[in-house]
Amino acid sequence: MQTGKEKMKRNLTEQTLPELEELLASMGEPRFRAAQIYRWIHRGVQRFDEMSDLPRALRERLEKEASVSSLTLLKVLTSARDGTRKFLFGLEGGGSVETVLMAYRHGHSVCISSQAGCRMGCAFCASGILGLRRDLTAGEMLEQVLQAGRSAEKRVSHVVVMGTGEPFDNYDSLSRFLRRLHDPQGLNMSYRSITVSTCGLVPVIARFAGDFPQVNLAVSLHAPEDELRSRILPVNRSYPIGALLEACRDYSRRTGRRVTFEYALIRGINDSPDHADRLLRLLRGSLSHVNLIALNPVRETGMEGTARKEAERFRERLEKGGVPATLRRELGSDIAAACGQLRLGEEAPGSGFA
Ligand code: SAH
């Protein structure tokens, strides 16, 4: 546990290289020290005494006045099935967030949380059950990537903002985080290797298209008509499907990129052949792709996922109708890797999770 005094320390992970240079200059240190510290931070180092090319006196001074880590590792679970690793991190000031590391052939993908909790209230999702606790800072998002990456055998090649939280509800920190991932002096990650997922905050989609035209956009659709979508994604009452798809078409026109639509198949709710046909009518002719996943059941919601066979039929129906669709394999289902389930188990003891 960190003491109150430590909480006051300035967290250098939050800072860009120019900001760090300014800080070191104000301490009477040469600029190149900032670049050294910046490099160590991006290697996932969490303590100044590991920064072996800094003079001891500077390390000791920094240790007293600053920090490079604000997340406390509370739990790590590794899937025996596929190696997916899930981290639960404690936040300064209380609360926790989850991060998932997925191993693919090409490298690792890290799924990060953008908020502690969420206020979107989707009916099937564990993350919203406790509401929003607070937004995460850019440094807290970056540190999830760095800490998960440090435990990985291969380099982190992709980052997806699909953990707990609605990234477009915390847009300023998200932007800062995306720029940090891309910084050539930092992780130097290509924008095309990053995906941001939104439940559909329409005005922010246009802003995102202008600011980050190369970052992949995923939109959680989950229903092909307004009545049903409003029931399972309350955000639809403010931004209905028509406005959402118009924003997506506009995004594609401006960026030349296709939008991925996420669709969690929920048994008996949105998974009939008729739902597939309606979805086809909505998306046919637009630059899009549908990512299907059988809902990961969360006990509190009472909803269940569609069986594999029916899910496959749903996918085929979309493909035959001319809309490309993939059925995602479920990673880490043995370690409660679905959205917010681990955190829920930790923060609401007795609530239980699948
Ligand atoms: N708030 C953003 C990003 C976080 S959720 C968004 O809504 O897109 C990432 C994805 O997981 C979303 O598509 C979300 O709807 C989906 N999801 C949430 N709970 C799920 C569950 N129990 N099973 C399957 N997908 C789920």
CSV table of C-alpha atoms and ligand atoms in Angstrom, one decimal:
chain,number,residue,atom,x,y,z
A,1,MET,CA,0.0,0.0,0.0
A,2,GLN,CA,1.1,3.5,-0.7
A,3,THR,CA,1.2,6.1,2.0
A,4,GLY,CA,-0.6,9.4,1.8
A,5,LYS,CA,2.8,11.1,1.4
A,6,GLU,CA,3.7,9.0,-1.7
A,7,LYS,CA,0.4,9.9,-3.3
A,8,MET,CA,1.5,13.5,-3.5
A,9,LYS,CA,4.5,12.5,-5.6
A,10,ARG,CA,4.5,13.5,-9.2
A,11,ASN,CA,4.1,10.5,-11.5
A,12,LEU,CA,6.6,10.8,-14.3
A,13,THR,CA,4.7,8.2,-16.5
A,14,GLU,CA,2.1,10.9,-17.1
A,15,GLN,CA,4.6,13.2,-18.8
A,16,THR,CA,5.6,13.6,-22.4
A,17,LEU,CA,9.3,13.8,-23.2
A,18,PRO,CA,9.3,17.6,-23.5
A,19,GLU,CA,7.5,17.9,-20.2
A,20,LEU,CA,10.0,15.7,-18.6
A,21,GLU,CA,12.9,17.7,-20.0
A,22,GLU,CA,11.4,20.8,-18.5
A,23,LEU,CA,11.0,19.2,-15.2
A,24,LEU,CA,14.6,17.9,-15.1
A,25,ALA,CA,15.8,21.4,-16.2
A,26,SER,CA,13.9,22.9,-13.3
A,27,MET,CA,15.8,20.5,-11.1
A,28,GLY,CA,19.1,21.7,-12.5
A,29,GLU,CA,19.8,18.5,-14.4
A,30,PRO,CA,20.9,18.2,-18.0
A,31,ARG,CA,18.2,17.5,-20.6
A,32,PHE,CA,19.6,14.1,-21.6
A,33,ARG,CA,18.6,12.7,-18.2
A,34,ALA,CA,15.0,13.1,-19.2
A,35,ALA,CA,15.5,11.0,-22.3
A,36,GLN,CA,17.2,8.3,-20.1
A,37,ILE,CA,14.3,8.3,-17.7
A,38,TYR,CA,11.8,8.3,-20.5
A,39,ARG,CA,13.5,5.2,-22.0
A,40,TRP,CA,13.4,3.3,-18.7
A,41,ILE,CA,9.7,4.1,-18.2
A,42,HIS,CA,8.9,2.6,-21.6
A,43,ARG,CA,10.8,-0.5,-20.7
A,44,GLY,CA,8.3,-1.0,-17.9
A,45,VAL,CA,10.6,-0.1,-15.0
A,46,GLN,CA,8.7,0.9,-11.9
A,47,ARG,CA,11.4,2.2,-9.6
A,48,PHE,CA,14.2,4.7,-10.0
A,49,ASP,CA,16.8,2.5,-8.4
A,50,GLU,CA,16.5,0.2,-11.5
A,51,MET,CA,17.6,3.1,-13.8
A,52,SER,CA,21.2,2.1,-13.7
A,53,ASP,CA,22.6,4.8,-16.0
A,54,LEU,CA,21.4,7.6,-13.6
A,55,PRO,CA,23.8,8.9,-11.0
A,56,ARG,CA,22.9,7.5,-7.6
A,57,ALA,CA,22.2,11.0,-6.1
A,58,LEU,CA,19.7,11.7,-8.8
A,59,ARG,CA,18.0,8.4,-8.3
A,60,GLU,CA,17.7,9.0,-4.6
A,61,ARG,CA,16.3,12.5,-5.1
A,62,LEU,CA,13.7,11.3,-7.6
A,63,GLU,CA,12.7,8.5,-5.3
A,64,LYS,CA,11.8,11.1,-2.7
A,65,GLU,CA,10.1,13.6,-5.0
A,66,ALA,CA,8.5,11.5,-7.8
A,67,SER,CA,7.3,8.1,-8.9
A,68,VAL,CA,7.1,6.1,-12.2
A,69,SER,CA,4.3,3.8,-11.2
A,70,SER,CA,0.8,4.4,-9.9
A,71,LEU,CA,-0.7,1.0,-10.4
A,72,THR,CA,-0.4,-1.7,-7.8
A,73,LEU,CA,-0.6,-5.3,-9.1
A,74,LEU,CA,-3.3,-7.0,-7.1
A,75,LYS,CA,-3.8,-10.2,-9.0
A,76,VAL,CA,-2.6,-12.1,-12.2
A,77,LEU,CA,-4.5,-15.0,-13.7
A,78,THR,CA,-3.2,-17.0,-16.6
A,79,SER,CA,-5.5,-19.1,-18.7
A,80,ALA,CA,-4.5,-22.7,-18.9
A,81,ARG,CA,-6.4,-22.9,-22.2
A,82,ASP,CA,-4.7,-20.2,-24.3
A,83,GLY,CA,-2.2,-18.4,-22.2
A,84,THR,CA,-4.3,-15.2,-22.0
A,85,ARG,CA,-3.3,-13.3,-18.9
A,86,LYS,CA,-5.4,-11.0,-16.9
A,87,PHE,CA,-4.2,-8.4,-14.4
A,88,LEU,CA,-6.1,-6.6,-11.7
A,89,PHE,CA,-4.4,-3.3,-10.8
A,90,GLY,CA,-5.2,-1.2,-7.7
A,91,LEU,CA,-5.4,2.6,-8.4
A,92,GLU,CA,-4.1,5.4,-6.3
A,93,GLY,CA,-7.0,6.7,-4.2
A,94,GLY,CA,-8.8,3.3,-4.3
A,95,GLY,CA,-10.6,1.3,-6.9
A,96,SER,CA,-9.1,-1.1,-9.5
A,97,VAL,CA,-8.9,-1.8,-13.2
A,98,GLU,CA,-8.4,-4.8,-15.4
A,99,THR,CA,-6.0,-5.4,-18.2
A,100,VAL,CA,-5.8,-8.4,-20.5
A,101,LEU,CA,-2.7,-9.7,-22.4
A,102,MET,CA,-3.6,-11.9,-25.3
A,103,ALA,CA,-1.0,-14.0,-27.1
A,104,TYR,CA,-1.3,-14.2,-30.9
A,105,ARG,CA,1.1,-15.6,-33.5
A,106,HIS,CA,2.2,-12.1,-34.6
A,107,GLY,CA,2.9,-10.9,-31.0
A,108,HIS,CA,0.9,-9.7,-28.0
A,109,SER,CA,-2.2,-7.7,-27.8
A,110,VAL,CA,-3.0,-5.7,-24.7
A,111,CYS,CA,-6.6,-4.8,-23.9
A,112,ILE,CA,-6.7,-1.8,-21.5
A,113,SER,CA,-9.4,-0.1,-19.4
A,114,SER,CA,-10.0,3.6,-20.0
A,115,GLN,CA,-12.1,4.3,-16.8
A,116,ALA,CA,-12.6,2.7,-13.4
A,117,GLY,CA,-16.1,1.6,-13.9
A,118,CYS,CA,-18.4,2.9,-16.6
A,119,ARG,CA,-21.6,5.0,-16.7
A,120,MET,CA,-23.0,3.7,-19.9
A,121,GLY,CA,-25.1,1.0,-18.2
A,122,CYS,CA,-25.2,-1.6,-20.9
A,123,ALA,CA,-27.6,-4.4,-19.8
A,124,PHE,CA,-25.3,-7.3,-20.5
A,125,CYS,CA,-21.9,-5.9,-19.3
A,126,ALA,CA,-20.3,-6.4,-15.9
A,127,SER,CA,-18.3,-3.1,-16.1
A,128,GLY,CA,-21.3,-0.9,-15.6
A,129,ILE,CA,-22.8,-2.6,-12.7
A,130,LEU,CA,-21.0,-0.5,-10.1
A,131,GLY,CA,-21.3,2.7,-12.1
A,132,LEU,CA,-18.4,5.0,-12.9
A,133,ARG,CA,-15.8,5.5,-10.2
A,134,ARG,CA,-13.5,7.8,-12.1
A,135,ASP,CA,-11.7,8.4,-15.4
A,136,LEU,CA,-8.2,7.0,-15.8
A,137,THR,CA,-5.3,9.3,-16.7
A,138,ALA,CA,-3.2,8.8,-19.8
A,139,GLY,CA,-0.4,7.6,-17.6
A,140,GLU,CA,-2.6,5.0,-16.0
A,141,MET,CA,-3.6,3.7,-19.4
A,142,LEU,CA,0.0,3.6,-20.6
A,143,GLU,CA,1.1,1.9,-17.5
A,144,GLN,CA,-1.3,-1.0,-18.1
A,145,VAL,CA,0.4,-1.5,-21.5
A,146,LEU,CA,3.9,-1.3,-20.0
A,147,GLN,CA,3.2,-3.6,-17.0
A,148,ALA,CA,1.4,-6.2,-19.1
A,149,GLY,CA,4.1,-5.9,-21.8
A,150,ARG,CA,6.9,-6.4,-19.2
A,151,SER,CA,5.4,-9.8,-18.3
A,152,ALA,CA,5.2,-10.9,-22.0
A,153,GLU,CA,7.6,-13.1,-23.9
A,154,LYS,CA,7.0,-11.3,-27.2
A,155,ARG,CA,6.7,-7.6,-27.8
A,156,VAL,CA,3.3,-5.9,-27.6
A,157,SER,CA,2.3,-5.4,-31.2
A,158,HIS,CA,-1.3,-4.3,-30.7
A,159,VAL,CA,-3.3,-2.3,-28.2
A,160,VAL,CA,-7.1,-2.4,-28.0
A,161,VAL,CA,-9.1,0.0,-25.8
A,162,MET,CA,-11.9,-2.5,-25.1
A,163,GLY,CA,-11.6,-3.0,-21.3
A,164,THR,CA,-13.7,-1.4,-18.7
A,165,GLY,CA,-15.0,2.1,-19.5
A,166,GLU,CA,-16.2,4.2,-22.4
A,167,PRO,CA,-13.1,5.7,-24.0
A,168,PHE,CA,-15.1,8.5,-25.8
A,169,ASP,CA,-16.4,9.5,-22.3
A,170,ASN,CA,-12.8,10.2,-21.3
A,171,TYR,CA,-11.6,11.7,-24.6
A,172,ASP,CA,-8.8,14.1,-23.5
A,173,SER,CA,-6.9,11.4,-21.6
A,174,LEU,CA,-7.5,8.9,-24.4
A,175,SER,CA,-6.0,11.3,-26.9
A,176,ARG,CA,-3.0,11.9,-24.8
A,177,PHE,CA,-2.6,8.1,-24.3
A,178,LEU,CA,-2.8,7.4,-28.0
A,179,ARG,CA,-0.2,10.0,-28.8
A,180,ARG,CA,2.1,8.5,-26.1
A,181,LEU,CA,1.8,5.0,-27.7
A,182,HIS,CA,2.7,6.5,-31.0
A,183,ASP,CA,5.6,8.6,-29.8
A,184,PRO,CA,8.8,7.5,-31.6
A,185,GLN,CA,10.8,8.1,-28.4
A,186,GLY,CA,8.5,5.9,-26.5
A,187,LEU,CA,6.8,2.7,-27.7
A,188,ASN,CA,6.7,3.9,-31.3
A,189,MET,CA,3.5,2.0,-32.0
A,190,SER,CA,1.8,2.5,-35.3
A,191,TYR,CA,-1.6,4.1,-35.1
A,192,ARG,CA,-2.9,1.2,-37.3
A,193,SER,CA,-2.0,-1.2,-34.6
A,194,ILE,CA,-4.4,0.4,-32.1
A,195,THR,CA,-8.1,0.0,-31.9
A,196,VAL,CA,-10.6,2.0,-29.9
A,197,SER,CA,-14.1,0.7,-29.2
A,198,THR,CA,-17.1,2.9,-28.4
A,199,CYS,CA,-20.7,2.2,-27.5
A,200,GLY,CA,-21.6,5.0,-29.9
A,201,LEU,CA,-21.1,8.6,-28.6
A,202,VAL,CA,-21.8,10.1,-31.9
A,203,PRO,CA,-20.3,13.6,-31.6
A,204,VAL,CA,-17.0,12.2,-30.5
A,205,ILE,CA,-16.8,9.9,-33.6
A,206,ALA,CA,-16.3,13.0,-35.8
A,207,ARG,CA,-13.7,14.4,-33.5
A,208,PHE,CA,-11.8,11.1,-33.5
A,209,ALA,CA,-11.9,10.9,-37.3
A,210,GLY,CA,-10.2,14.3,-37.4
A,211,ASP,CA,-7.7,13.6,-34.6
A,212,PHE,CA,-6.7,10.0,-35.3
A,213,PRO,CA,-7.7,9.0,-38.8
A,214,GLN,CA,-5.4,6.0,-38.7
A,215,VAL,CA,-6.5,4.4,-35.4
A,216,ASN,CA,-9.0,1.6,-35.9
A,217,LEU,CA,-12.5,2.3,-34.8
A,218,ALA,CA,-14.9,-0.3,-33.4
A,219,VAL,CA,-18.5,0.4,-32.6
A,220,SER,CA,-20.6,-1.7,-30.3
A,221,LEU,CA,-23.8,-2.2,-32.2
A,222,HIS,CA,-25.3,-5.4,-30.7
A,223,ALA,CA,-28.8,-4.8,-32.1
A,224,PRO,CA,-30.2,-4.0,-35.5
A,225,GLU,CA,-33.1,-1.9,-34.4
A,226,ASP,CA,-33.7,1.0,-32.0
A,227,GLU,CA,-36.2,-0.5,-29.7
A,228,LEU,CA,-34.0,-3.5,-28.8
A,229,ARG,CA,-30.8,-1.5,-28.9
A,230,SER,CA,-32.2,1.1,-26.5
A,231,ARG,CA,-33.1,-1.7,-24.1
A,232,ILE,CA,-29.6,-3.2,-24.0
A,233,LEU,CA,-27.5,-0.1,-24.7
A,234,PRO,CA,-29.1,2.9,-23.0
A,235,VAL,CA,-26.8,5.3,-25.0
A,236,ASN,CA,-29.0,4.5,-28.0
A,237,ARG,CA,-31.8,6.7,-26.5
A,238,SER,CA,-29.5,9.7,-27.0
A,239,TYR,CA,-27.8,8.5,-30.2
A,240,PRO,CA,-30.1,6.1,-32.2
A,241,ILE,CA,-28.9,3.7,-34.8
A,242,GLY,CA,-29.6,6.1,-37.8
A,243,ALA,CA,-27.4,8.9,-36.3
A,244,LEU,CA,-24.7,6.4,-35.3
A,245,LEU,CA,-24.5,4.8,-38.8
A,246,GLU,CA,-24.4,8.2,-40.4
A,247,ALA,CA,-21.5,9.1,-38.2
A,248,CYS,CA,-19.7,5.9,-39.2
A,249,ARG,CA,-20.3,6.5,-42.9
A,250,ASP,CA,-18.9,10.0,-42.4
A,251,TYR,CA,-15.9,8.5,-40.6
A,252,SER,CA,-15.2,6.1,-43.5
A,253,ARG,CA,-15.6,8.9,-46.1
A,254,ARG,CA,-13.1,11.1,-44.2
A,255,THR,CA,-10.6,8.4,-43.3
A,256,GLY,CA,-11.0,5.8,-46.1
A,257,ARG,CA,-11.2,3.2,-43.3
A,258,ARG,CA,-13.8,0.6,-42.5
A,259,VAL,CA,-15.6,0.5,-39.2
A,260,THR,CA,-15.7,-2.7,-37.2
A,261,PHE,CA,-19.1,-3.4,-35.7
A,262,GLU,CA,-19.2,-5.5,-32.6
A,263,TYR,CA,-22.2,-7.7,-32.0
A,264,ALA,CA,-22.4,-9.9,-28.9
A,265,LEU,CA,-24.8,-12.7,-29.6
A,266,ILE,CA,-27.3,-13.0,-26.7
A,267,ARG,CA,-29.4,-16.1,-26.6
A,268,GLY,CA,-33.0,-15.4,-27.5
A,269,ILE,CA,-32.5,-11.6,-27.6
A,270,ASN,CA,-30.6,-10.5,-30.7
A,271,ASP,CA,-29.5,-13.8,-32.4
A,272,SER,CA,-32.4,-14.9,-34.7
A,273,PRO,CA,-32.1,-15.1,-38.5
A,274,ASP,CA,-34.5,-12.1,-38.7
A,275,HIS,CA,-32.0,-10.1,-36.6
A,276,ALA,CA,-29.2,-11.1,-39.1
A,277,ASP,CA,-31.4,-10.0,-42.0
A,278,ARG,CA,-32.1,-6.6,-40.4
A,279,LEU,CA,-28.4,-6.2,-39.6
A,280,LEU,CA,-27.7,-6.9,-43.3
A,281,ARG,CA,-30.1,-4.3,-44.4
A,282,LEU,CA,-28.4,-1.8,-42.1
A,283,LEU,CA,-24.9,-2.4,-43.1
A,284,ARG,CA,-25.0,-3.6,-46.7
A,285,GLY,CA,-23.0,-1.3,-49.0
A,286,SER,CA,-21.1,0.5,-46.2
A,287,LEU,CA,-17.5,0.0,-45.5
A,288,SER,CA,-17.8,-2.3,-42.5
A,289,HIS,CA,-17.0,-5.6,-40.9
A,290,VAL,CA,-19.0,-7.4,-38.2
A,291,ASN,CA,-17.2,-9.0,-35.2
A,292,LEU,CA,-19.4,-11.5,-33.6
A,293,ILE,CA,-18.9,-12.9,-30.2
A,294,ALA,CA,-21.1,-15.2,-28.1
A,295,LEU,CA,-22.0,-13.2,-25.0
A,296,ASN,CA,-19.8,-14.0,-22.1
A,297,PRO,CA,-22.4,-14.6,-19.4
A,298,VAL,CA,-22.3,-12.4,-16.3
A,299,ARG,CA,-24.4,-13.8,-13.6
A,300,GLU,CA,-25.9,-10.6,-12.5
A,301,THR,CA,-27.4,-9.9,-15.9
A,302,GLY,CA,-29.2,-13.3,-16.4
A,303,MET,CA,-28.3,-13.2,-20.1
A,304,GLU,CA,-26.6,-16.1,-21.9
A,305,GLY,CA,-24.5,-16.4,-25.0
A,306,THR,CA,-25.7,-18.0,-28.2
A,307,ALA,CA,-24.5,-21.6,-28.8
A,308,ARG,CA,-21.6,-22.0,-31.2
A,309,LYS,CA,-23.6,-23.6,-34.0
A,310,GLU,CA,-26.2,-20.9,-34.1
A,311,ALA,CA,-23.6,-18.2,-33.9
A,312,GLU,CA,-21.8,-19.8,-36.9
A,313,ARG,CA,-25.2,-19.8,-38.8
A,314,PHE,CA,-25.6,-16.1,-37.9
A,315,ARG,CA,-22.2,-15.4,-39.3
A,316,GLU,CA,-22.8,-17.3,-42.5
A,317,ARG,CA,-26.1,-15.4,-43.1
A,318,LEU,CA,-24.2,-12.1,-42.9
A,319,GLU,CA,-21.5,-13.3,-45.2
A,320,LYS,CA,-23.9,-14.6,-47.8
A,321,GLY,CA,-25.7,-11.3,-47.7
A,322,GLY,CA,-22.5,-9.5,-48.5
A,323,VAL,CA,-21.4,-8.2,-45.1
A,324,PRO,CA,-18.0,-9.6,-44.0
A,325,ALA,CA,-18.2,-11.2,-40.5
A,326,THR,CA,-16.0,-13.1,-38.2
A,327,LEU,CA,-16.9,-15.1,-35.1
A,328,ARG,CA,-14.3,-14.4,-32.5
A,329,ARG,CA,-12.9,-17.3,-30.5
A,330,GLU,CA,-13.3,-16.7,-26.8
A,331,LEU,CA,-10.0,-16.1,-25.1
A,332,GLY,CA,-9.5,-16.6,-21.4
A,333,SER,CA,-13.1,-17.7,-20.7
A,334,ASP,CA,-11.7,-19.8,-17.8
A,335,ILE,CA,-10.3,-16.7,-16.1
A,336,ALA,CA,-13.3,-14.3,-16.2
A,337,ALA,CA,-11.6,-12.3,-19.0
A,338,ALA,CA,-14.9,-10.7,-20.1
A,339,CYS,CA,-15.3,-7.0,-19.4
A,340,GLY,CA,-15.1,-6.2,-15.8
A,341,GLN,CA,-15.8,-9.5,-14.2
A,342,LEU,CA,-12.6,-9.8,-12.2
A,343,ARG,CA,-12.9,-6.3,-10.9
A,344,LEU,CA,-16.6,-6.9,-10.0
A,345,GLY,CA,-15.6,-10.0,-8.1
A,346,GLU,CA,-13.0,-8.0,-6.2
A,347,GLU,CA,-14.9,-4.8,-5.5
A,348,ALA,CA,-18.3,-6.3,-4.8
A,349,PRO,CA,-17.5,-9.3,-2.7
A,350,GLY,CA,-20.2,-12.0,-2.9
A,351,SER,CA,-21.5,-10.7,-6.2
A,352,GLY,CA,-19.8,-13.6,-7.9
A,353,PHE,CA,-18.8,-13.8,-11.5
A,354,ALA,CA,-18.8,-16.5,-14.2
B,1,SAH,N1,-17.3,1.1,-23.9
B,1,SAH,C1,-16.7,0.6,-25.1
B,1,SAH,C2,-15.5,-0.3,-24.9
B,1,SAH,C3,-15.5,-1.3,-23.8
B,1,SAH,S1,-16.5,-2.7,-23.9
B,1,SAH,C4,-17.7,-0.1,-26.0
B,1,SAH,O1,-18.9,-0.2,-25.5
B,1,SAH,O2,-17.4,-0.5,-27.1
B,1,SAH,C5,-15.7,-3.7,-25.2
B,1,SAH,C6,-16.7,-4.6,-25.9
B,1,SAH,O3,-17.2,-5.7,-25.1
B,1,SAH,C7,-18.0,-3.9,-26.3
B,1,SAH,O4,-18.4,-4.3,-27.6
B,1,SAH,C8,-19.0,-4.4,-25.3
B,1,SAH,O5,-20.3,-4.2,-25.7
B,1,SAH,C9,-18.6,-5.9,-25.2
B,1,SAH,N2,-19.0,-6.6,-24.0
B,1,SAH,C10,-19.4,-6.1,-22.8
B,1,SAH,N3,-19.8,-7.1,-22.0
B,1,SAH,C11,-19.7,-8.2,-22.7
B,1,SAH,C12,-20.0,-9.6,-22.4
B,1,SAH,N4,-20.4,-10.0,-21.2
B,1,SAH,N5,-19.8,-10.5,-23.4
B,1,SAH,C13,-19.4,-10.1,-24.6
B,1,SAH,N6,-19.1,-8.9,-24.9
B,1,SAH,C14,-19.2,-7.9,-24.0
